[in-house]
Amino acid sequence: MTINFNCPECGKKYSTEDKNIGFKFVCKQCKTKIQVPDDFIQENLNDIEKLLDEKKYDDVWKKIKPYLNPKNPHKEIGIIYSILATKGGRNCVRIEETPTWEDIAKIIDKTIIKDPTNSDLFYYRGVVSNGFEPPEKAYKYFLKSYKLRERADAAEMLALFSFNDFDNITATKKWFERAADLGSKSSTVYNFLLVIYPEFGEHMPQQYLDQAEIAGSSRYSLSNEAFQKIIDLVEEEKKRLEDQI
């Protein structure tokens, strides 16, 4: 499959085969170092340069720069971490006109074009997407992050979306199990599994029980609403499976 893309700096057009995804090269026109993007980026970020307000981007950078770690060599990723850390946090009052979720998304989108194989970028794009975009889009960013690098935090987010937004208890169980397999230390992962396994009439693996104890998890830590929803979804799933027999 052929991939068509532009240099994020000068806009020069390039075309190559999909086998070259992730390949790094220097733009012939402006000498910027770029990578061949994949079809996910082409699908979701077509014409991204038209969406970027460079003046707004520069304004955001100026507001965030004083709070960046000077040892961070990657400007854009530094901005992302700083904005996420200050949005709603104790430093928020120190920054006039705190950037919106849309502003942050633009910064991450621009950075993804330059670094399309960075799992962290897609993870934080999912975090930001959840603030103003449909859950289906946020889910795709977390899934992309997970595919680039299997990670417990992305698996946990995929489980939460499967439960909260898509009412899919089977996918919820699968993703929480994957997070546990990857050594998650999040109590949320085991809070859910401690309820889901008994409702399915299954025994929770000893490895998960040990990890749940370390994380300080309890089946009673979930809200009453979440607890009841698990019961209802499991019953629906059991009935669906019985109807197939």
mmCIF file of C-alpha atoms in Angstrom:
data_model
loop_
_atom_site.group_PDB
_atom_site.id
_atom_site.type_symbol
_atom_site.label_atom_id
_atom_site.label_comp_id
_atom_site.label_asym_id
_atom_site.label_seq_id
_atom_site.Cartn_x
_atom_site.Cartn_y
_atom_site.Cartn_z
ATOM 1 C CA MET A 1 0.000 0.000 0.000
ATOM 2 C CA THR A 2 1.213 3.480 -0.842
ATOM 3 C CA ILE A 3 1.422 6.129 1.869
ATOM 4 C CA ASN A 4 1.201 9.800 0.925
ATOM 5 C CA PHE A 5 2.308 12.411 3.430
ATOM 6 C CA ASN A 6 3.815 15.874 3.788
ATOM 7 C CA CYS A 7 6.813 17.260 5.629
ATOM 8 C CA PRO A 8 5.377 18.804 8.841
ATOM 9 C CA GLU A 9 7.616 21.870 8.471
ATOM 10 C CA CYS A 10 7.646 22.897 4.806
ATOM 11 C CA GLY A 11 4.767 20.826 3.419
ATOM 12 C CA LYS A 12 6.790 19.043 0.714
ATOM 13 C CA LYS A 13 4.854 15.995 -0.516
ATOM 14 C CA TYR A 14 6.261 12.470 -0.245
ATOM 15 C CA SER A 15 5.050 9.024 -1.272
ATOM 16 C CA THR A 16 6.391 5.604 -0.252
ATOM 17 C CA GLU A 17 5.372 1.998 0.456
ATOM 18 C CA ASP A 18 3.853 1.033 3.812
ATOM 19 C CA LYS A 19 6.807 -1.269 4.491
ATOM 20 C CA ASN A 20 8.781 1.919 5.204
ATOM 21 C CA ILE A 21 6.542 2.990 8.135
ATOM 22 C CA GLY A 22 8.727 4.478 10.884
ATOM 23 C CA PHE A 23 11.698 5.016 8.546
ATOM 24 C CA LYS A 24 13.549 8.226 9.405
ATOM 25 C CA PHE A 25 14.910 10.559 6.758
ATOM 26 C CA VAL A 26 15.795 14.207 6.125
ATOM 27 C CA CYS A 27 13.438 16.381 4.084
ATOM 28 C CA LYS A 28 15.061 17.282 0.784
ATOM 29 C CA GLN A 29 13.619 20.777 0.903
ATOM 30 C CA CYS A 30 13.991 22.037 4.483
ATOM 31 C CA LYS A 31 16.303 19.375 5.988
ATOM 32 C CA THR A 32 13.863 18.600 8.820
ATOM 33 C CA LYS A 33 14.192 15.092 10.284
ATOM 34 C CA ILE A 34 10.883 13.237 9.838
ATOM 35 C CA GLN A 35 9.501 9.701 9.913
ATOM 36 C CA VAL A 36 7.232 7.884 7.496
ATOM 37 C CA PRO A 37 3.799 7.859 9.217
ATOM 38 C CA ASP A 38 1.444 4.889 9.311
ATOM 39 C CA ASP A 39 -2.093 4.551 7.971
ATOM 40 C CA PHE A 40 -3.589 5.303 11.394
ATOM 41 C CA ILE A 41 -2.075 8.758 11.326
ATOM 42 C CA GLN A 42 -3.115 9.317 7.735
ATOM 43 C CA GLU A 43 -6.663 8.283 8.608
ATOM 44 C CA ASN A 44 -7.005 10.509 11.647
ATOM 45 C CA LEU A 45 -4.701 13.427 10.962
ATOM 46 C CA ASN A 46 -5.173 14.195 7.267
ATOM 47 C CA ASP A 47 -4.602 17.862 6.489
ATOM 48 C CA ILE A 48 -3.463 18.390 10.068
ATOM 49 C CA GLU A 49 -1.406 21.409 9.071
ATOM 50 C CA LYS A 50 -4.627 23.164 8.047
ATOM 51 C CA LEU A 51 -5.973 22.610 11.551
ATOM 52 C CA LEU A 52 -2.957 23.989 13.326
ATOM 53 C CA ASP A 53 -3.002 27.610 14.336
ATOM 54 C CA GLU A 54 0.728 28.372 14.455
ATOM 55 C CA LYS A 55 0.235 31.619 16.340
ATOM 56 C CA LYS A 56 -1.838 29.846 18.962
ATOM 57 C CA TYR A 57 0.781 27.102 19.166
ATOM 58 C CA ASP A 58 3.515 29.685 19.741
ATOM 59 C CA ASP A 59 1.406 31.449 22.363
ATOM 60 C CA VAL A 60 0.907 28.199 24.242
ATOM 61 C CA TRP A 61 4.626 27.466 24.055
ATOM 62 C CA LYS A 62 5.499 30.874 25.515
ATOM 63 C CA LYS A 63 3.098 30.373 28.419
ATOM 64 C CA ILE A 64 4.353 26.888 29.225
ATOM 65 C CA LYS A 65 8.088 27.364 28.644
ATOM 66 C CA PRO A 66 8.888 28.837 32.111
ATOM 67 C CA TYR A 67 7.579 25.687 33.772
ATOM 68 C CA LEU A 68 9.404 23.128 31.615
ATOM 69 C CA ASN A 69 12.260 20.996 32.815
ATOM 70 C CA PRO A 70 15.277 22.567 31.060
ATOM 71 C CA LYS A 71 16.895 19.125 30.827
ATOM 72 C CA ASN A 72 14.085 17.838 28.611
ATOM 73 C CA PRO A 73 15.526 17.809 25.067
ATOM 74 C CA HIS A 74 12.197 17.294 23.309
ATOM 75 C CA LYS A 75 10.294 20.566 23.281
ATOM 76 C CA GLU A 76 6.898 19.293 22.186
ATOM 77 C CA ILE A 77 6.795 16.330 24.553
ATOM 78 C CA GLY A 78 7.888 18.664 27.335
ATOM 79 C CA ILE A 79 4.942 20.912 26.548
ATOM 80 C CA ILE A 80 2.535 17.985 26.662
ATOM 81 C CA TYR A 81 3.748 16.738 30.014
ATOM 82 C CA SER A 82 3.703 20.238 31.473
ATOM 83 C CA ILE A 83 0.216 21.070 30.248
ATOM 84 C CA LEU A 84 -1.198 17.793 31.508
ATOM 85 C CA ALA A 85 0.524 18.332 34.840
ATOM 86 C CA THR A 86 -0.779 21.880 35.261
ATOM 87 C CA LYS A 87 -4.291 21.538 33.820
ATOM 88 C CA GLY A 88 -6.461 21.656 36.890
ATOM 89 C CA GLY A 89 -3.425 21.312 39.128
ATOM 90 C CA ARG A 90 -1.725 23.528 41.646
ATOM 91 C CA ASN A 91 0.246 25.443 38.995
ATOM 92 C CA CYS A 92 -2.807 26.264 36.921
ATOM 93 C CA VAL A 93 -3.242 29.738 38.415
ATOM 94 C CA ARG A 94 0.293 30.640 37.363
ATOM 95 C CA ILE A 95 -0.577 30.362 33.682
ATOM 96 C CA GLU A 96 -2.936 32.927 32.218
ATOM 97 C CA GLU A 97 -5.520 31.585 29.776
ATOM 98 C CA THR A 98 -4.818 27.925 30.499
ATOM 99 C CA PRO A 99 -4.777 26.050 27.143
ATOM 100 C CA THR A 100 -7.957 24.170 26.224
ATOM 101 C CA TRP A 101 -8.110 20.451 25.461
ATOM 102 C CA GLU A 102 -8.246 21.420 21.786
ATOM 103 C CA ASP A 103 -5.017 23.433 22.121
ATOM 104 C CA ILE A 104 -3.265 20.503 23.743
ATOM 105 C CA ALA A 105 -4.584 18.116 21.091
ATOM 106 C CA LYS A 106 -3.107 20.298 18.346
ATOM 107 C CA ILE A 107 0.297 20.256 19.996
ATOM 108 C CA ILE A 108 0.237 16.475 20.364
ATOM 109 C CA ASP A 109 -1.015 16.015 16.788
ATOM 110 C CA LYS A 110 1.854 18.089 15.471
ATOM 111 C CA THR A 111 4.329 16.086 17.529
ATOM 112 C CA ILE A 112 2.866 12.758 16.365
ATOM 113 C CA ILE A 113 3.620 13.709 12.765
ATOM 114 C CA LYS A 114 7.281 14.091 13.707
ATOM 115 C CA ASP A 115 7.379 11.008 15.935
ATOM 116 C CA PRO A 116 4.650 8.558 14.776
ATOM 117 C CA THR A 117 5.968 5.531 16.665
ATOM 118 C CA ASN A 118 5.976 7.098 20.141
ATOM 119 C CA SER A 119 3.530 5.153 22.340
ATOM 120 C CA ASP A 120 3.479 7.918 24.981
ATOM 121 C CA LEU A 121 2.217 10.478 22.482
ATOM 122 C CA PHE A 122 -0.770 8.337 21.515
ATOM 123 C CA TYR A 123 -1.500 7.554 25.166
ATOM 124 C CA TYR A 124 -1.624 11.233 26.127
ATOM 125 C CA ARG A 125 -3.586 12.029 22.965
ATOM 126 C CA GLY A 126 -6.157 9.551 24.246
ATOM 127 C CA VAL A 127 -6.191 11.273 27.637
ATOM 128 C CA VAL A 128 -6.777 14.638 25.974
ATOM 129 C CA SER A 129 -9.306 13.230 23.491
ATOM 130 C CA ASN A 130 -11.394 11.994 26.386
ATOM 131 C CA GLY A 131 -11.848 15.620 27.400
ATOM 132 C CA PHE A 132 -13.698 16.779 24.296
ATOM 133 C CA GLU A 133 -14.039 14.058 21.629
ATOM 134 C CA PRO A 134 -16.271 10.962 21.264
ATOM 135 C CA PRO A 135 -15.161 7.898 23.290
ATOM 136 C CA GLU A 136 -14.619 5.915 20.090
ATOM 137 C CA LYS A 137 -11.826 8.278 19.079
ATOM 138 C CA ALA A 138 -10.134 8.255 22.477
ATOM 139 C CA TYR A 139 -10.307 4.448 22.450
ATOM 140 C CA LYS A 140 -8.471 4.340 19.113
ATOM 141 C CA TYR A 141 -5.632 6.450 20.480
ATOM 142 C CA PHE A 142 -5.209 4.192 23.525
ATOM 143 C CA LEU A 143 -5.348 1.118 21.284
ATOM 144 C CA LYS A 144 -2.669 2.587 19.028
ATOM 145 C CA SER A 145 -0.523 3.340 22.079
ATOM 146 C CA TYR A 146 -0.915 -0.258 23.242
ATOM 147 C CA LYS A 147 -0.057 -1.679 19.819
ATOM 148 C CA LEU A 148 3.107 0.403 19.634
ATOM 149 C CA ARG A 149 4.188 -0.822 23.073
ATOM 150 C CA GLU A 150 2.247 -3.252 25.240
ATOM 151 C CA ARG A 151 1.682 -1.278 28.422
ATOM 152 C CA ALA A 152 -0.494 -1.768 31.489
ATOM 153 C CA ASP A 153 -1.813 1.800 31.669
ATOM 154 C CA ALA A 154 -3.138 1.700 28.084
ATOM 155 C CA ALA A 155 -4.730 -1.717 28.683
ATOM 156 C CA GLU A 156 -6.437 -0.312 31.795
ATOM 157 C CA MET A 157 -7.836 2.627 29.837
ATOM 158 C CA LEU A 158 -9.126 0.281 27.113
ATOM 159 C CA ALA A 159 -10.851 -1.773 29.823
ATOM 160 C CA LEU A 160 -12.471 1.313 31.348
ATOM 161 C CA PHE A 161 -13.770 2.485 27.973
ATOM 162 C CA SER A 162 -15.096 -1.014 27.244
ATOM 163 C CA PHE A 163 -16.980 -0.893 30.546
ATOM 164 C CA ASN A 164 -18.091 2.726 30.883
ATOM 165 C CA ASP A 165 -18.821 3.616 27.264
ATOM 166 C CA PHE A 166 -19.346 0.387 25.320
ATOM 167 C CA ASP A 167 -20.977 -1.884 27.959
ATOM 168 C CA ASN A 168 -18.805 -4.795 26.814
ATOM 169 C CA ILE A 169 -18.003 -6.909 29.875
ATOM 170 C CA THR A 170 -16.012 -9.500 27.906
ATOM 171 C CA ALA A 171 -13.664 -6.841 26.515
ATOM 172 C CA THR A 172 -13.518 -5.213 29.951
ATOM 173 C CA LYS A 173 -12.353 -8.480 31.514
ATOM 174 C CA LYS A 174 -9.857 -9.139 28.722
ATOM 175 C CA TRP A 175 -8.199 -5.723 28.960
ATOM 176 C CA PHE A 176 -8.036 -5.734 32.769
ATOM 177 C CA GLU A 177 -6.447 -9.193 32.590
ATOM 178 C CA ARG A 178 -3.938 -7.882 30.077
ATOM 179 C CA ALA A 179 -3.099 -4.970 32.384
ATOM 180 C CA ALA A 180 -2.583 -7.444 35.234
ATOM 181 C CA ASP A 181 -0.407 -9.673 33.038
ATOM 182 C CA LEU A 182 1.745 -6.628 32.324
ATOM 183 C CA GLY A 183 2.255 -6.066 36.043
ATOM 184 C CA SER A 184 -0.181 -3.215 36.657
ATOM 185 C CA LYS A 185 0.007 -1.742 40.149
ATOM 186 C CA SER A 186 -3.292 0.102 39.749
ATOM 187 C CA SER A 187 -5.859 -0.841 42.386
ATOM 188 C CA THR A 188 -8.618 -0.133 39.852
ATOM 189 C CA VAL A 189 -7.549 -3.100 37.706
ATOM 190 C CA TYR A 190 -7.916 -5.567 40.579
ATOM 191 C CA ASN A 191 -10.987 -3.901 42.096
ATOM 192 C CA PHE A 192 -12.813 -4.805 38.897
ATOM 193 C CA LEU A 193 -11.331 -8.281 38.477
ATOM 194 C CA LEU A 194 -12.207 -9.202 42.075
ATOM 195 C CA VAL A 195 -15.858 -8.624 41.174
ATOM 196 C CA ILE A 196 -15.889 -9.838 37.560
ATOM 197 C CA TYR A 197 -14.377 -13.290 38.166
ATOM 198 C CA PRO A 198 -16.934 -14.446 40.784
ATOM 199 C CA GLU A 199 -19.822 -13.110 38.700
ATOM 200 C CA PHE A 200 -18.649 -15.289 35.805
ATOM 201 C CA GLY A 201 -18.344 -18.196 38.239
ATOM 202 C CA GLU A 202 -14.580 -18.332 37.783
ATOM 203 C CA HIS A 203 -11.669 -18.406 40.212
ATOM 204 C CA MET A 204 -9.330 -15.444 40.003
ATOM 205 C CA PRO A 205 -5.745 -16.615 39.279
ATOM 206 C CA GLN A 206 -3.466 -16.608 42.317
ATOM 207 C CA GLN A 207 -1.053 -14.269 40.543
ATOM 208 C CA TYR A 208 -3.807 -11.658 40.246
ATOM 209 C CA LEU A 209 -4.842 -12.183 43.876
ATOM 210 C CA ASP A 210 -1.272 -11.579 45.001
ATOM 211 C CA GLN A 211 -1.024 -8.432 42.871
ATOM 212 C CA ALA A 212 -4.398 -7.245 44.161
ATOM 213 C CA GLU A 213 -3.156 -7.545 47.735
ATOM 214 C CA ILE A 214 -0.041 -5.530 46.911
ATOM 215 C CA ALA A 215 -2.174 -2.861 45.210
ATOM 216 C CA GLY A 216 -4.496 -2.708 48.215
ATOM 217 C CA SER A 217 -7.509 -3.654 46.108
ATOM 218 C CA SER A 218 -10.906 -4.832 47.309
ATOM 219 C CA ARG A 219 -14.117 -5.885 45.564
ATOM 220 C CA TYR A 220 -15.860 -3.433 47.892
ATOM 221 C CA SER A 221 -13.836 -0.488 46.601
ATOM 222 C CA LEU A 222 -16.050 -0.113 43.539
ATOM 223 C CA SER A 223 -19.031 2.205 43.660
ATOM 224 C CA ASN A 224 -22.465 0.624 44.036
ATOM 225 C CA GLU A 225 -23.272 1.734 40.499
ATOM 226 C CA ALA A 226 -20.202 0.032 39.005
ATOM 227 C CA PHE A 227 -20.809 -3.114 41.093
ATOM 228 C CA GLN A 228 -24.404 -3.390 39.898
ATOM 229 C CA LYS A 229 -23.456 -2.664 36.305
ATOM 230 C CA ILE A 230 -20.964 -5.549 36.325
ATOM 231 C CA ILE A 231 -23.676 -7.898 37.624
ATOM 232 C CA ASP A 232 -26.120 -6.744 34.949
ATOM 233 C CA LEU A 233 -23.604 -6.968 32.094
ATOM 234 C CA VAL A 234 -22.436 -10.437 33.135
ATOM 235 C CA GLU A 235 -26.038 -11.661 33.252
ATOM 236 C CA GLU A 236 -26.658 -10.234 29.782
ATOM 237 C CA GLU A 237 -23.501 -11.912 28.479
ATOM 238 C CA LYS A 238 -24.461 -15.271 29.993
ATOM 239 C CA LYS A 239 -27.914 -15.048 28.416
ATOM 240 C CA ARG A 240 -26.406 -14.131 25.059
ATOM 241 C CA LEU A 241 -24.111 -17.165 25.186
ATOM 242 C CA GLU A 242 -26.998 -19.447 26.198
ATOM 243 C CA ASP A 243 -29.077 -18.218 23.268
ATOM 244 C CA GLN A 244 -26.266 -19.179 20.910
ATOM 245 C CA ILE A 245 -26.267 -22.800 22.088
#
